[in-house]
C-alpha cells in the first residue's frame, strides 16, 4: 500500500516535470509575448526594456531553470500581463470553477443515477430505450454546441436565464462564493446544465450497466422472494451495491469536468480558471499557462490517487476494474 | 431560431420582469470586451486600464469625443519658451477623500511614472519628451520638454493625476501596483470612486460625492468583462447588462431595428490597412514572379489598391460600422491630405491594365498575412481583399493565424503583404506616418511599425520638419504634404477606419468617443 | 468499456452472422445509413457541392448573408441553405467542412489505432518491465482529460490541420494501446500462439500475422466510437479558435463563425453546420454502440 502510494507520487513528479518542459518550450517557440503586451506605439527600444524586465532576453534554458527553481518554492512567476503572481491569479479563479463543476456534477448525479437505474431495471421497456437514446445525445454532442443552443433558447428567445457571467459573490472567509445568492443560481444554471449533461449521460450508462449486473444477484432475488417492498429493494439493496462504480466514475469525471469547464467557461464567459487558461494561451502569458497546467496535473494526480485508494479500501479485490 | 424584433423585445421586457431588471435606476452595468490588467493607472498602457483610470482619475488635459484636446484639471496653459509649458490648475478641485488638488500632486504623479516596475508597456511612452515637472506655486506646474514638442498636450491626457498623500508609500513608487489592484491609494478627482474589484468578474465604482464637475447620473457602476461578443450581446438582450462595448458588426443592423436597445457609434479612428513589402527582391510570400518582387513597382501597388472595393467591405463585412479610407488619417484628423479623404473607387479594368503595363499581365501569387481575432472581422476582411486581388489575376492566399503568431511573423518580416491596424489617439496624423512610413530606424524610434519597410527620403524630411514645428498652420501644411506624398506613392494601402459601436438598453445614450474608451460618466438617460 | 473478446466465431461466414445481428437494431441501421450518406457527400464534396468555397476569387461579396433559398443576382445560382458572411454557399461550405472534419478525425483515429495497437500488442507479447512501463504511461495519459491535453498541445504546436491531427493522435493512442494489450493478453496464451512459438516463428510474425486478426473486433469498436470523439474534439478546438485555420473551415469552425450572426437572426450560418455535426456524431455513435453490444460477450448471452 505504502509502496503503491510512493510509486504513484514519484510518477507524478516525473509527469509534472515533463509537462512543465513541454509547455514552457512550446510557448517559448510560438511567439514573443511582448508583441501582444506592448502597445504598438512603443519603440523597439522600449520593447527591449520590457523584454529585459520580464527576463525574456535570457536563453530558454536559463529562463526555465529559474522558473523551476522558483516553482519549487511555490512561486510560479508573475503574469506578464497583469504583473500579479500567476498562482494567485489561478487561485482567485478557482472557486468559480469549482462552483460550476460541483453544481454540474450534482446535476449529473441527480439526473443520471435514477434514470440509469430505471433503464437498467427494465432494459426492454420503451422508456428505457428512450433514456438510452437520449444518453447517446448527451455525450455525443459537443459541449459548446449544447451551450450555444441553451443560450439561444433560454437566454435570448425566452429570456429566462442570463447568458453569461457569474452572479454576485458573498465572501466566506477567503472564498468568494456566488451560490449563496439567488442571482448566483440564475447565472450558474445554464453553464452547469451544459457541463452536466454529458456527465449525466455517462452516469446513466454506468448506473444502467451496474444495475443490470447486480439485479440477477441472489440477494436481490432473495429480497424479492421475501416480499420486501420494491422501494426498499431498489432504494437500499440495489443502490448500495451500484454505489461503488458510480462513486468511482463520479470522482474521475470530476477531474474531467474541471478540464471541460475550459470550454463551458469560454461559451458563458464564466470567470473561472479555464477561461483564464484560454485567455492566457491567446496572449502568450506563459507563466499563467504553465502554472495552470502544473496545478491541474497535480490536482488530477491526487484525485486519481484518492479515488484508487478509496476503491481499494472498499473493494480490495478488484482494483483493476476501476478504470474499465 | 430566427429572432424577430418582436421576440427580442419581449425577451428583454420579460427578463426585466423576472430578474427584477439589471438593477435600480441609478445603477449602470457595463459588459466590457476585456478587463483591465491592473487598476494602477501607471502600470500598463492598455485601453481597458485607461478607461477605468479615466473614470476614477483625471489628467491635466482631456480629449473631446472627436479627439480634440480640452482643458481638464489644468484650466489653462501657456508657453514660457518653446520647451516650457506652464499649466494653471483649476481652482476648487478636490480628491474623493476631500483633500484639495495642488501642484505637488501633479509633480508626484509625473515622478512616479518611471518608477513603476515590471510594466508591460510603461507610461514613459507619454513622458519620454519630458525633461522635468516642477511646481512654480501651489496652483501652477511647469513641464519642460527636451525638444519643442507640440504633442505634449495630447500625451499628458494619458497621465491621470494621483493624490500624493494617498498614493505615497514605502516603496520607491509609493503605493505599489499590487496595492492599487486591491484599491489602496486609488484616490482621484474623477467622477467615480473605487468600490471593489474581483479579477475576472465585476469591477464596482460609486459616484464621487466630492466631484467638482457635473455629477454623473449613476450611483454605482459595475464593469463586467465578457470577452465573447455574442455572449455580450445576448446578455444585453436578456437585460443582464445595461450597456455593452464593441457591438459585433453582424448584430448592428438588427440592433438598430430593435426598439429595446439603442446603438451609438463613435467617430472613426482606428485605421485598417495593408502593408506591402517594398524592400526585398525575394519576398517570402510571393510566387510565380521569378524571384522578383512586383510590389516594388508603384504600378502594381496602385493596381492592388484599385482592385479593392472598399465600400463593399464596409457594407458587407463591417456591417456599415466602418468608413472607407483614402489615407491613414480620417478626414477630421489634423494633417490628413484633403485630397485623400475619400476612398479611391475600385476599377478592375484599370488595375489589370496597370499590371500588364508593369509586366505582370499573367499575374503572380501572393500570401496575405492576417491576424484572426485581433481587429474587427480581421480574417474576414483579409479573405475579401484576397478575393478581390484574385480577380485581377493576383492569386492570393490568406494566412490567418492567432494574434501571437501573427505578431511574431509580422515582426520577423515573414509577410510580403499583411493586414495591419493602427490606432491614433493624438488626433494628428504625424505620429501615424512616423510609425508606419518613415524609414525604419530603431535608434531614432521611427518607422517602428513600418512592416513594409517603405523608405522615402522626402517623406522623412517632411515629417522630421513637422515634428518640431510649433506653429499649427505650418505643421498642418507639412503633414498634409507628407500624407499626399505617401498616398500617391501607394506606400501603404488604407482600407477603412473602424467605427466602434456601443449598444445600450433603450432610454440610455452614450457620448461615444473616437478613443474608443467606455467612460461611464458620459452615459446618460435620454429624454 | 473494453471487455475481453471471445475470438470471432470460427463457424461458417462470421461476417454474415455479424451483419445479421447488426441488422437487428433498426436504429443502428438508420445510423449506418445516415453515416454512409454523409460520408458519401463529404467524399464527393468537390463534385456535388454547388460551389467551391475555397475558390475565393469566385465569391461575390454582395451575396453575403443571404437567407436559405435565395437566388444570386450575379450568377443566378440558388443558395439552398443561404450564404455566410463571406458569401460562401452554406451548403457547399458545410460539405467541404464535413470533409475537413472527417479527414482530421479519420486520419487521427487511424494514426492512433496504428500506434496504439502496435504498442499495446508489443507490451502484451513481451511482458515484463516493458509492459509495466508502457502501461503506466498509458494509465497516466488516460487519467488526464483529453481536451486539456489537446489544448495544451495545440497551444504549443500552433494552428493547422496537420497540428490538430497530431494532437488528436497523441490524445487517442492510449485507448487503443490498452484495449489491444488486454485483448492480446488473452490471445497470448491461446494454443495457436503457443504453437506458433513452438514452431519458432518470429515475434513480429506471431504478433501481426496471428494475434492481430483475433484482436481486431474490439479495436474496431473502439475506433468507431473514437471517431465520434475525434470529430467532437476537433470541432471544440476549432470553436475555441485554436483548431483548423479560418480559411479551411471545418464544421466546428463554421459554427463558431456563424455564432455571431445567430444573435442577429441569421441562424442558418451556424445552425446547418451544427446540425450536420450533431447528425454525424450521432450516426457514428449509434453504429458504434450497437457494434459494441453485438461484439460484447457479456451482452450477447
Coordinates of C-alpha atoms in Angstrom, one line a residue, chain B:
Chain B
X1 CA -34.4 30.1 -34.4
X2 CA -34.9 33.3 -36.1
X3 CA -35.0 36.3 -33.8
X4 CA -37.7 38.6 -34.8
X5 CA -37.7 42.1 -33.5
X6 CA -40.9 41.3 -31.5
X7 CA -39.2 38.3 -29.8
X8 CA -36.2 40.3 -28.9
X9 CA -38.4 43.0 -27.4
X10 CA -40.5 40.6 -25.4
X11 CA -37.4 38.7 -24.3
X12 CA -35.9 41.9 -23.0
X13 CA -39.1 43.0 -21.3
X14 CA -39.7 39.6 -19.8
X15 CA -36.2 39.3 -18.5
X16 CA -36.6 42.7 -16.9
X17 CA -39.7 41.5 -15.0
X18 CA -38.4 38.1 -13.9
X19 CA -35.0 39.2 -12.7
X20 CA -36.0 42.5 -11.4
X21 CA -34.2 44.2 -14.1
X22 CA -30.5 44.8 -14.4
X23 CA -30.8 46.8 -11.1
X24 CA -32.2 50.0 -9.8
X25 CA -32.5 53.1 -12.0
X26 CA -29.2 54.6 -10.7
X27 CA -27.1 51.5 -11.3
X28 CA -25.2 51.0 -14.5
X29 CA -23.9 47.6 -15.5
X30 CA -21.5 47.6 -18.5
X31 CA -20.3 44.5 -20.4
X32 CA -16.6 45.1 -21.3
X33 CA -14.8 43.2 -24.0
X34 CA -11.8 42.7 -21.8
X35 CA -10.9 43.5 -18.3
X36 CA -8.2 45.8 -17.0
X37 CA -4.9 44.1 -16.4
X38 CA -4.4 46.4 -13.4
X39 CA -6.0 49.3 -11.6
X40 CA -2.7 51.1 -11.2
X41 CA -3.2 54.0 -13.7
X42 CA 0.6 53.9 -14.5
X43 CA 1.2 50.2 -14.9
X44 CA 0.1 49.2 -18.4
X45 CA -0.8 51.3 -21.4
X46 CA -3.9 49.3 -22.3
X47 CA -7.4 50.6 -23.2
X48 CA -9.3 48.7 -20.5
X49 CA -6.9 50.1 -17.9
X50 CA -7.1 53.6 -19.3
X51 CA -10.8 53.8 -19.3
X52 CA -11.1 52.7 -15.7
X53 CA -8.3 55.1 -14.7
X54 CA -10.1 58.0 -16.5
X55 CA -13.3 57.2 -14.6
X56 CA -11.6 57.5 -11.2
X57 CA -8.8 60.0 -12.1
X58 CA -8.4 63.0 -14.3
X59 CA -5.5 64.3 -16.2
X60 CA -4.4 67.9 -16.8
X61 CA -5.9 67.8 -20.3
X62 CA -8.6 65.7 -21.9
X63 CA -9.9 64.9 -25.4
X64 CA -13.4 65.5 -26.5
X65 CA -15.2 62.8 -28.4
X66 CA -13.5 63.7 -31.7
X67 CA -10.1 63.7 -30.1
X68 CA -9.5 67.5 -29.8
X69 CA -7.6 68.5 -26.7
X70 CA -9.6 70.3 -24.0
X71 CA -8.6 71.6 -20.5
X72 CA -9.5 69.4 -17.6
X73 CA -7.5 69.7 -14.3
X74 CA -5.4 72.4 -16.0
X75 CA -7.7 75.3 -16.5
X76 CA -5.3 77.0 -19.0
X77 CA -1.7 76.8 -20.2
X78 CA 0.9 79.0 -21.8
X79 CA 4.3 78.5 -23.4
X80 CA 7.0 80.3 -21.4
X81 CA 9.5 79.2 -24.1
X82 CA 9.2 76.6 -26.9
X83 CA 10.1 73.9 -24.4
X84 CA 8.5 75.2 -21.2
X85 CA 4.8 74.8 -20.6
X86 CA 3.1 76.4 -17.6
X87 CA -0.2 74.8 -16.6
X88 CA -2.6 76.7 -14.3
X89 CA -4.6 74.2 -12.1
X90 CA -8.3 74.5 -11.9
X91 CA -9.3 76.1 -8.6
X92 CA -11.6 74.3 -6.1
X93 CA -10.9 70.8 -7.3
X94 CA -10.8 68.2 -4.5
X95 CA -9.9 64.5 -4.4
X96 CA -12.5 62.0 -3.5
X97 CA -11.2 62.0 0.1
X98 CA -11.9 65.7 0.3
X99 CA -8.4 67.0 0.1
X100 CA -7.6 69.7 -2.4
X101 CA -5.6 69.2 -5.6
X102 CA -2.3 71.0 -5.6
X103 CA 0.7 71.3 -7.9
X104 CA 2.5 68.8 -5.6
X105 CA 0.1 66.1 -6.6
X106 CA 0.9 66.7 -10.3
X107 CA 4.7 66.6 -9.6
X108 CA 4.3 63.4 -7.6
X109 CA 2.3 61.8 -10.4
X110 CA 4.8 62.5 -13.1
X111 CA 7.6 61.5 -10.8
X112 CA 6.0 58.1 -10.2
X113 CA 5.6 57.2 -14.0
X114 CA 9.2 56.0 -14.5
X115 CA 9.4 54.2 -11.1
X116 CA 6.6 51.6 -11.6
X117 CA 8.4 48.3 -12.0
X118 CA 7.5 45.3 -14.3
X119 CA 5.3 47.3 -16.5
X120 CA 4.4 45.5 -19.8
X121 CA 4.1 48.9 -21.5
X122 CA 5.3 51.7 -19.3
X123 CA 3.7 55.1 -19.3
X124 CA 7.1 56.6 -20.1
X125 CA 5.7 56.2 -23.6
X126 CA 4.0 59.5 -22.9
X127 CA 6.7 61.2 -20.9
X128 CA 9.7 60.5 -23.0
X129 CA 9.9 64.0 -24.3
X130 CA 9.5 65.5 -20.8
X131 CA 12.7 66.7 -19.1
X132 CA 11.2 67.9 -15.8
X133 CA 8.0 68.7 -14.0
X134 CA 8.1 71.3 -11.3
X135 CA 5.7 73.3 -9.1
X136 CA 6.0 77.0 -9.7
X137 CA 3.5 77.6 -6.9
X138 CA 0.5 75.7 -5.4
X139 CA -1.6 76.1 -8.5
X140 CA 1.0 76.3 -11.3
X141 CA 3.0 73.4 -12.8
X142 CA 5.8 73.8 -15.3
X143 CA 6.6 71.0 -17.7
X144 CA 9.8 71.3 -19.6
X145 CA 10.3 69.2 -22.7
X146 CA 13.6 68.1 -24.2
X147 CA 12.8 69.5 -27.6
X148 CA 10.0 71.7 -28.9
X149 CA 7.1 69.2 -28.7
X150 CA 3.7 70.2 -29.9
X151 CA 2.1 66.8 -29.0
X152 CA 2.7 67.3 -25.2
X153 CA -0.9 68.3 -24.6
X154 CA -2.1 65.0 -26.1
X155 CA 0.4 62.9 -24.4
X156 CA -0.4 64.1 -20.9
X157 CA -4.1 63.1 -21.4
X158 CA -2.8 59.7 -20.5
X159 CA -1.2 60.7 -17.2
X160 CA -4.1 61.0 -14.8
X161 CA -3.2 62.8 -11.6
X162 CA -2.9 60.8 -8.4
X163 CA -3.2 62.1 -4.8
X164 CA 0.3 62.5 -3.3
X165 CA -1.0 61.7 0.2
X166 CA -3.0 58.7 -0.8
X167 CA -0.5 57.2 -3.3
X168 CA 2.7 57.6 -1.2
X169 CA 4.2 54.6 0.4
X170 CA 7.5 53.0 1.5
X171 CA 8.2 51.5 -2.0
X172 CA 10.1 53.8 -4.5
X173 CA 7.0 54.2 -6.5
X174 CA 4.8 54.8 -3.4
X175 CA 1.8 52.6 -3.5
X176 CA 2.7 49.6 -5.5
X177 CA 0.7 48.1 -8.4
X178 CA -0.3 45.2 -6.2
X179 CA -1.7 47.6 -3.5
X180 CA -3.5 49.6 -6.1
X181 CA -5.1 46.5 -7.5
X182 CA -6.6 46.0 -4.1
X183 CA -7.9 49.5 -4.2
X184 CA -5.4 51.1 -1.9
X185 CA -4.3 54.6 -3.0
X186 CA -6.9 54.9 -5.7
X187 CA -7.9 58.4 -4.7
X188 CA -8.6 60.6 -7.7
X189 CA -10.5 63.7 -8.7
X190 CA -12.7 61.9 -11.2
X191 CA -16.5 61.4 -11.2
X192 CA -16.3 57.9 -9.6
X193 CA -14.5 56.2 -6.7
X194 CA -13.3 52.7 -6.4
X195 CA -15.5 50.2 -4.5
X196 CA -14.3 46.7 -5.3
X197 CA -12.7 44.5 -7.9
X198 CA -12.7 40.8 -8.4
X199 CA -10.4 39.8 -11.2
X200 CA -12.3 38.1 -14.0
X201 CA -15.6 39.4 -12.6
X202 CA -17.1 42.7 -11.5
X203 CA -15.3 46.0 -11.0
X204 CA -17.6 48.2 -9.0
X205 CA -17.4 52.0 -8.9
X206 CA -19.5 54.5 -6.9
X207 CA -20.3 58.2 -7.5
X208 CA -17.6 60.5 -6.1
X209 CA -19.6 62.8 -3.8
X210 CA -16.8 65.4 -3.9
X211 CA -16.7 65.7 -7.6
X212 CA -16.1 69.2 -8.8
X213 CA -17.8 68.9 -12.2
X214 CA -21.3 67.8 -13.2
X215 CA -22.3 64.9 -11.0
X216 CA -22.6 61.7 -13.1
X217 CA -26.0 60.1 -13.4
X218 CA -25.0 56.8 -11.7
X219 CA -24.8 55.9 -8.0
X220 CA -23.0 52.7 -8.9
X221 CA -21.2 51.4 -11.9
X222 CA -20.5 47.7 -12.5
X223 CA -18.0 46.8 -15.2
X224 CA -18.2 43.2 -16.1
X225 CA -15.7 41.6 -18.5
X226 CA -17.4 39.5 -21.2
X227 CA -14.9 38.6 -23.8
X228 CA -17.3 36.7 -26.1
X229 CA -19.1 39.4 -28.2
X230 CA -22.1 37.1 -28.9
X231 CA -22.5 36.4 -25.2
X232 CA -22.2 40.1 -24.5
X233 CA -25.0 40.9 -27.0
X234 CA -27.1 38.1 -25.5
X235 CA -26.6 39.5 -22.0
X236 CA -27.8 42.9 -23.2
X237 CA -30.8 41.5 -24.9
X238 CA -31.6 39.4 -21.9
X239 CA -31.4 42.5 -19.7
X240 CA -28.4 41.3 -17.8
X241 CA -26.4 44.4 -18.5
X242 CA -27.3 48.0 -19.5
X243 CA -24.6 48.6 -21.9
X244 CA -22.1 46.7 -24.0
X245 CA -18.8 47.7 -25.6
X246 CA -17.9 46.7 -29.1
X247 CA -21.1 45.5 -30.6
X248 CA -20.4 42.8 -33.2
X249 CA -20.8 44.2 -36.7
X250 CA -23.1 41.3 -37.6
X251 CA -25.6 42.5 -35.0
X252 CA -25.6 46.2 -35.8
X253 CA -28.4 46.2 -38.3
X254 CA -30.6 44.1 -36.1
X255 CA -29.8 46.1 -33.0
X256 CA -30.6 49.3 -34.8
X257 CA -34.0 47.9 -35.8
X258 CA -34.7 46.7 -32.2
X259 CA -36.6 49.3 -30.1
X260 CA -35.4 47.7 -26.9
X261 CA -31.8 48.8 -27.5
X262 CA -30.0 51.9 -28.6
X263 CA -26.9 51.8 -30.7
X264 CA -24.4 54.6 -30.7
X265 CA -21.2 54.9 -32.8
X266 CA -18.0 56.8 -32.3
X267 CA -16.3 58.9 -34.9
X268 CA -14.0 56.7 -36.9
X269 CA -10.5 56.3 -35.6
X270 CA -8.6 53.1 -35.9
X271 CA -7.2 52.6 -39.3
X272 CA -7.0 49.2 -41.1
X273 CA -4.5 48.9 -43.9
X274 CA -2.5 46.6 -46.0
X275 CA 1.2 46.9 -45.8
X276 CA 3.3 45.8 -48.8
X277 CA 6.9 44.6 -48.7
X278 CA 8.9 47.2 -50.7
X279 CA 12.4 46.4 -49.6
X280 CA 13.4 42.9 -50.6
X281 CA 13.7 41.5 -54.1
X282 CA 13.0 38.0 -52.9
X283 CA 9.9 38.4 -50.8
X284 CA 8.8 35.3 -48.9
X285 CA 5.1 35.3 -49.7
X286 CA 5.4 36.0 -53.4
X287 CA 5.3 33.2 -56.0
X288 CA 5.3 33.0 -59.8
X289 CA 7.4 36.1 -60.1
X290 CA 10.7 34.6 -61.0
X291 CA 12.4 35.8 -57.8
X292 CA 11.4 39.4 -58.4
X293 CA 9.2 41.5 -56.1
X294 CA 6.4 43.1 -58.1
X295 CA 5.4 45.2 -55.1
X296 CA 8.4 47.4 -55.6
X297 CA 6.7 48.7 -58.7
X298 CA 4.4 51.5 -57.9
X299 CA 2.0 50.5 -60.8
X300 CA 1.5 47.1 -59.1
X301 CA 0.7 48.7 -55.8
X302 CA -1.7 51.0 -57.5
X303 CA -3.4 48.1 -59.3
X304 CA -3.8 46.3 -56.0
X305 CA -5.3 49.3 -54.5
X306 CA -7.7 49.7 -57.4
X307 CA -8.8 46.1 -57.2
X308 CA -10.1 46.7 -53.7
X309 CA -13.8 47.7 -53.4
X310 CA -13.5 49.4 -50.1
X311 CA -17.2 50.4 -50.0
X312 CA -18.2 46.8 -50.4
X313 CA -16.0 45.7 -47.5
X314 CA -17.5 48.4 -45.3
X315 CA -21.1 47.5 -46.3
X316 CA -20.9 43.7 -46.4
X317 CA -18.1 42.7 -44.0
X318 CA -18.1 45.5 -41.5
X319 CA -21.9 45.8 -41.4
X320 CA -21.6 49.5 -42.1
X321 CA -19.6 50.0 -38.9
X322 CA -16.6 51.5 -40.8
X323 CA -15.7 54.3 -43.1
X324 CA -13.8 53.6 -46.3
X325 CA -10.3 55.1 -46.2
X326 CA -8.2 57.0 -48.7
X327 CA -5.5 57.8 -46.2
X328 CA -4.2 56.6 -42.9
X329 CA -5.8 59.6 -41.2
X330 CA -9.5 60.4 -41.0
X331 CA -11.0 63.5 -42.6
X332 CA -11.2 65.3 -39.3
X333 CA -7.6 64.4 -38.3
X334 CA -5.1 67.2 -38.2
X335 CA -2.8 66.9 -41.1
X336 CA -4.7 64.5 -43.4
X337 CA -4.3 65.4 -47.0
X338 CA -7.8 66.8 -48.0
X339 CA -7.4 65.3 -51.5
X340 CA -7.1 61.8 -50.0
X341 CA -10.0 61.8 -47.5
X342 CA -12.3 59.9 -49.9
X343 CA -11.5 56.3 -50.6
X344 CA -10.4 55.6 -54.2
X345 CA -13.0 54.0 -56.4
X346 CA -12.4 50.4 -57.4
X347 CA -11.5 49.9 -61.1
X348 CA -10.6 46.4 -62.0
X349 CA -10.1 47.2 -65.7
X350 CA -7.6 49.9 -64.9
X351 CA -6.0 47.6 -62.3
X352 CA -5.5 44.8 -64.9
X353 CA -4.1 47.3 -67.4
X354 CA -1.6 48.6 -64.8
X355 CA -0.5 45.1 -64.1
X356 CA 0.0 44.4 -67.7
X357 CA 1.9 47.6 -68.2
X358 CA 4.2 46.7 -65.3
X359 CA 4.9 43.3 -67.0
X360 CA 2.7 41.2 -64.7
X361 CA -0.2 40.6 -67.1
X362 CA -0.2 37.0 -66.2
X363 CA -0.3 37.8 -62.6
X364 CA 1.6 36.3 -59.7
X365 CA 0.7 34.7 -56.4
X366 CA 0.9 36.3 -53.0
X367 CA 0.1 35.3 -49.4
X368 CA -1.7 37.9 -47.3
X369 CA -0.9 37.6 -43.6
X370 CA -3.7 38.4 -41.3
X371 CA -4.5 38.1 -37.6
X372 CA -7.5 36.2 -36.7
X373 CA -9.3 37.7 -33.8
X374 CA -7.3 40.9 -33.1
X375 CA -9.2 43.5 -35.1
X376 CA -12.9 43.7 -36.0
X377 CA -13.6 41.0 -38.6
X378 CA -9.9 40.9 -39.4
X379 CA -9.8 37.5 -41.1
X380 CA -12.9 38.2 -43.0
X381 CA -11.6 41.5 -44.3
X382 CA -8.4 39.7 -45.4
X383 CA -10.3 37.0 -47.2
X384 CA -12.4 39.6 -49.0
X385 CA -9.3 41.5 -50.1
X386 CA -7.8 38.2 -51.3
X387 CA -10.9 37.5 -53.3
X388 CA -10.7 41.0 -54.9
X389 CA -7.0 40.6 -55.7
X390 CA -7.5 37.2 -57.2
X391 CA -10.0 38.7 -59.6
X392 CA -7.4 40.9 -61.2
X393 CA -5.0 37.9 -61.6
X394 CA -3.0 38.2 -58.4
X395 CA -3.9 34.9 -56.9
X396 CA -4.0 35.5 -53.2
X397 CA -4.0 33.0 -50.3
X398 CA -4.8 34.2 -46.8
X399 CA -2.6 33.1 -43.9
X400 CA -4.9 33.9 -41.0
X401 CA -3.4 33.0 -37.7
X402 CA -3.8 33.6 -34.0
X403 CA -2.6 37.1 -32.9
X404 CA 0.6 35.9 -31.2
X405 CA 1.7 34.1 -34.3
X406 CA 0.7 36.9 -36.5
X407 CA 2.8 39.4 -34.5
X408 CA 5.7 37.1 -34.5
X409 CA 5.6 36.7 -38.2
X410 CA 5.0 40.4 -38.8
X411 CA 7.9 41.4 -36.7
X412 CA 10.2 38.8 -38.3
X413 CA 9.2 40.3 -41.7
X414 CA 7.8 37.0 -42.8
X415 CA 4.9 38.6 -44.7
X416 CA 5.1 40.1 -48.2
X417 CA 1.7 41.7 -47.5
X418 CA -0.3 41.8 -44.3
X419 CA -3.4 43.3 -42.9
X420 CA -2.5 45.7 -40.1
X421 CA -4.1 48.3 -37.9
X422 CA -3.1 51.5 -36.2
X423 CA -4.9 53.4 -33.5
X424 CA -4.1 57.1 -33.3
X425 CA -5.2 58.9 -30.1
X426 CA -3.4 62.1 -30.9
X427 CA -5.9 63.4 -33.4
X428 CA -2.9 64.3 -35.5
X429 CA -1.6 62.2 -38.5
X430 CA 2.1 62.9 -37.7
X431 CA 2.5 60.0 -35.3
X432 CA 0.8 57.6 -37.6
X433 CA 3.0 58.5 -40.6
X434 CA 6.2 58.5 -38.4
X435 CA 5.5 55.0 -37.2
X436 CA 4.1 53.5 -40.4
X437 CA 6.0 55.0 -43.2
X438 CA 9.2 56.8 -42.1
X439 CA 12.4 54.9 -42.9
X440 CA 12.9 52.2 -40.2
X441 CA 15.4 53.3 -37.7
X442 CA 15.5 51.5 -34.4
X443 CA 17.7 54.0 -32.6
X444 CA 15.6 57.0 -33.5
X445 CA 12.3 55.2 -32.8
X446 CA 10.9 56.0 -36.2
X447 CA 9.2 53.6 -38.6
X448 CA 8.6 51.3 -35.7
X449 CA 5.5 49.8 -37.4
X450 CA 6.8 50.1 -40.9
X451 CA 6.5 46.4 -41.7
X452 CA 6.7 47.0 -45.5
X453 CA 10.0 48.9 -44.9
X454 CA 8.9 51.7 -47.2
X455 CA 11.6 54.3 -47.4
X456 CA 11.3 57.8 -49.0
X457 CA 13.9 60.5 -48.0
X458 CA 11.5 63.2 -49.0
X459 CA 8.8 61.9 -46.7
X460 CA 11.3 61.5 -43.9
X461 CA 12.4 65.1 -44.3
X462 CA 8.8 66.5 -44.2
X463 CA 7.9 64.5 -41.1
X464 CA 11.1 65.5 -39.3
X465 CA 10.4 69.1 -40.0
X466 CA 6.8 68.8 -38.9
X467 CA 7.6 67.2 -35.6
X468 CA 9.4 70.2 -34.3
X469 CA 7.2 72.9 -35.8
X470 CA 5.2 74.6 -33.0
X471 CA 3.2 76.7 -35.4
X472 CA -0.1 74.8 -36.0
X473 CA -0.8 76.1 -39.5
X474 CA 2.8 75.5 -40.7
X475 CA 2.8 72.0 -39.2
X476 CA -0.5 71.2 -40.8
X477 CA 0.7 72.1 -44.2
X478 CA 3.8 70.0 -43.8
X479 CA 1.8 67.0 -42.6
X480 CA -0.7 67.3 -45.5
X481 CA 2.1 67.4 -47.9
X482 CA 3.7 64.3 -46.4
X483 CA 0.4 62.4 -46.4
X484 CA -0.3 63.2 -50.0
X485 CA 3.2 62.1 -51.0
X486 CA 2.8 58.7 -49.3
X487 CA -0.7 58.1 -50.6
X488 CA 0.2 59.0 -54.2
X489 CA 3.2 56.6 -54.0
X490 CA 0.8 53.8 -52.7
X491 CA 3.3 53.3 -49.9
X492 CA 0.6 51.5 -48.0
X493 CA -3.0 50.7 -48.8
X494 CA -5.5 52.1 -46.4
X495 CA -8.7 50.1 -46.3
X496 CA -11.1 51.6 -43.8
X497 CA -11.5 53.1 -40.3
X498 CA -13.2 51.1 -37.7
X499 CA -16.3 52.8 -36.2
X500 CA -16.6 51.3 -32.7
X501 CA -20.2 50.8 -31.6
X502 CA -21.9 50.5 -28.2
X503 CA -25.3 49.2 -27.5
X504 CA -27.4 50.3 -24.6
X505 CA -30.8 49.4 -23.3
X506 CA -33.3 51.9 -24.7
X507 CA -33.6 55.0 -22.7
X508 CA -29.8 55.3 -22.3
X509 CA -27.3 57.0 -24.6
X510 CA -23.6 57.4 -24.7
X511 CA -21.4 60.2 -26.0
X512 CA -19.3 57.8 -28.0
X513 CA -15.6 58.6 -28.3
X514 CA -13.0 58.3 -31.0
X515 CA -10.6 57.0 -28.4
X516 CA -13.0 54.0 -28.0
X517 CA -13.0 54.3 -24.2
X518 CA -16.1 53.4 -22.4
X519 CA -16.5 56.1 -19.8
X520 CA -19.5 55.7 -17.5
X521 CA -19.7 59.4 -16.8
X522 CA -20.8 60.0 -20.3
X523 CA -23.6 57.5 -20.2
X524 CA -26.9 59.4 -19.7
X525 CA -30.6 58.8 -19.8
X526 CA -32.3 60.0 -22.9
X527 CA -35.2 62.4 -22.6

